[in-house]
Amino acid sequence: MTVLEDRIEMADECDELTLDGLFESLERITPEGYKVEIVEGAIFMSPQRDTHWEIILDIVEQLRAKYPRNRVKSDVRVDYPGHLNGFASDVTLVKEDAEKGAKGLWNCKDVEFVAEVISKGTAHNDYGPKKTAYARADIPVYLIVDPYQGKSHLYTQPKDGKYLTETSVAFGTDVDAATTPLGLTLKTDEFPRD
């Protein structure tokens, strides 16, 4: 191992420890019903809204028709590439053989699908740094559901920190992800709007 590789590894370990420390501190002070994420080192706390939850539940129920419960996650922390990125995505699908690491966290390399439902205060994260982090982690399918626009945005084919394909559909139109690793079509006709 070169000196540079050693320093990079130490920096990565330091970021992980810092991220763990931040989450440990935040868990003690976060009010019930709030979700906490750290995006590029910035802390975001969001209360759960009815519209938000109804869309998340709808997506989870559709995934559960195909995938077992142990693969479908919601608001579970996964650390992603970039500086201090610990996300609690609205919906996450992990691979069949995925296992938690030594710290009890899922590895982003085991994530096959992520869905984020937009909140006004954090929409810029979902469309910006989180989308970049998901692409850098090679998450094959990323879905943004935007109840303010009444649209769903499907991103696929991650390469070099960007998604090569984006498909946008209005609520009421199916999100066709049948040819992606997700392997199904998501119905949006019951997604509520804000």
Short mmCIF file of N, CA, C and O in Angstrom, two decimals, residues 40 45 141 145 178 183:
data_model
loop_
_atom_site.label_atom_id
_atom_site.label_comp_id
_atom_site.label_asym_id
_atom_site.label_seq_id
_atom_site.Cartn_x
_atom_site.Cartn_y
_atom_site.Cartn_z
N GLU A 40 -23.97 15.27 2.02
CA GLU A 40 -22.75 16.06 1.85
C GLU A 40 -22.39 16.82 3.12
O GLU A 40 -22.00 17.97 3.09
N MET A 45 -33.63 17.16 8.77
CA MET A 45 -34.68 16.48 9.51
C MET A 45 -36.00 16.84 8.85
O MET A 45 -36.30 18.02 8.66
N VAL A 141 -31.45 1.52 -10.61
CA VAL A 141 -32.76 2.14 -10.83
C VAL A 141 -33.04 3.13 -9.69
O VAL A 141 -33.05 2.74 -8.52
N VAL A 145 -40.37 10.50 -7.02
CA VAL A 145 -41.80 10.75 -7.13
C VAL A 145 -42.05 12.14 -6.57
O VAL A 145 -41.71 12.43 -5.43
N ALA A 178 -39.89 -2.54 -16.27
CA ALA A 178 -39.89 -3.99 -16.51
C ALA A 178 -38.59 -4.48 -17.13
O ALA A 178 -38.17 -5.61 -16.88
N GLY A 183 -37.42 -4.95 -12.74
CA GLY A 183 -38.24 -5.97 -13.37
C GLY A 183 -39.73 -5.88 -13.12
O GLY A 183 -40.42 -6.90 -13.08
#
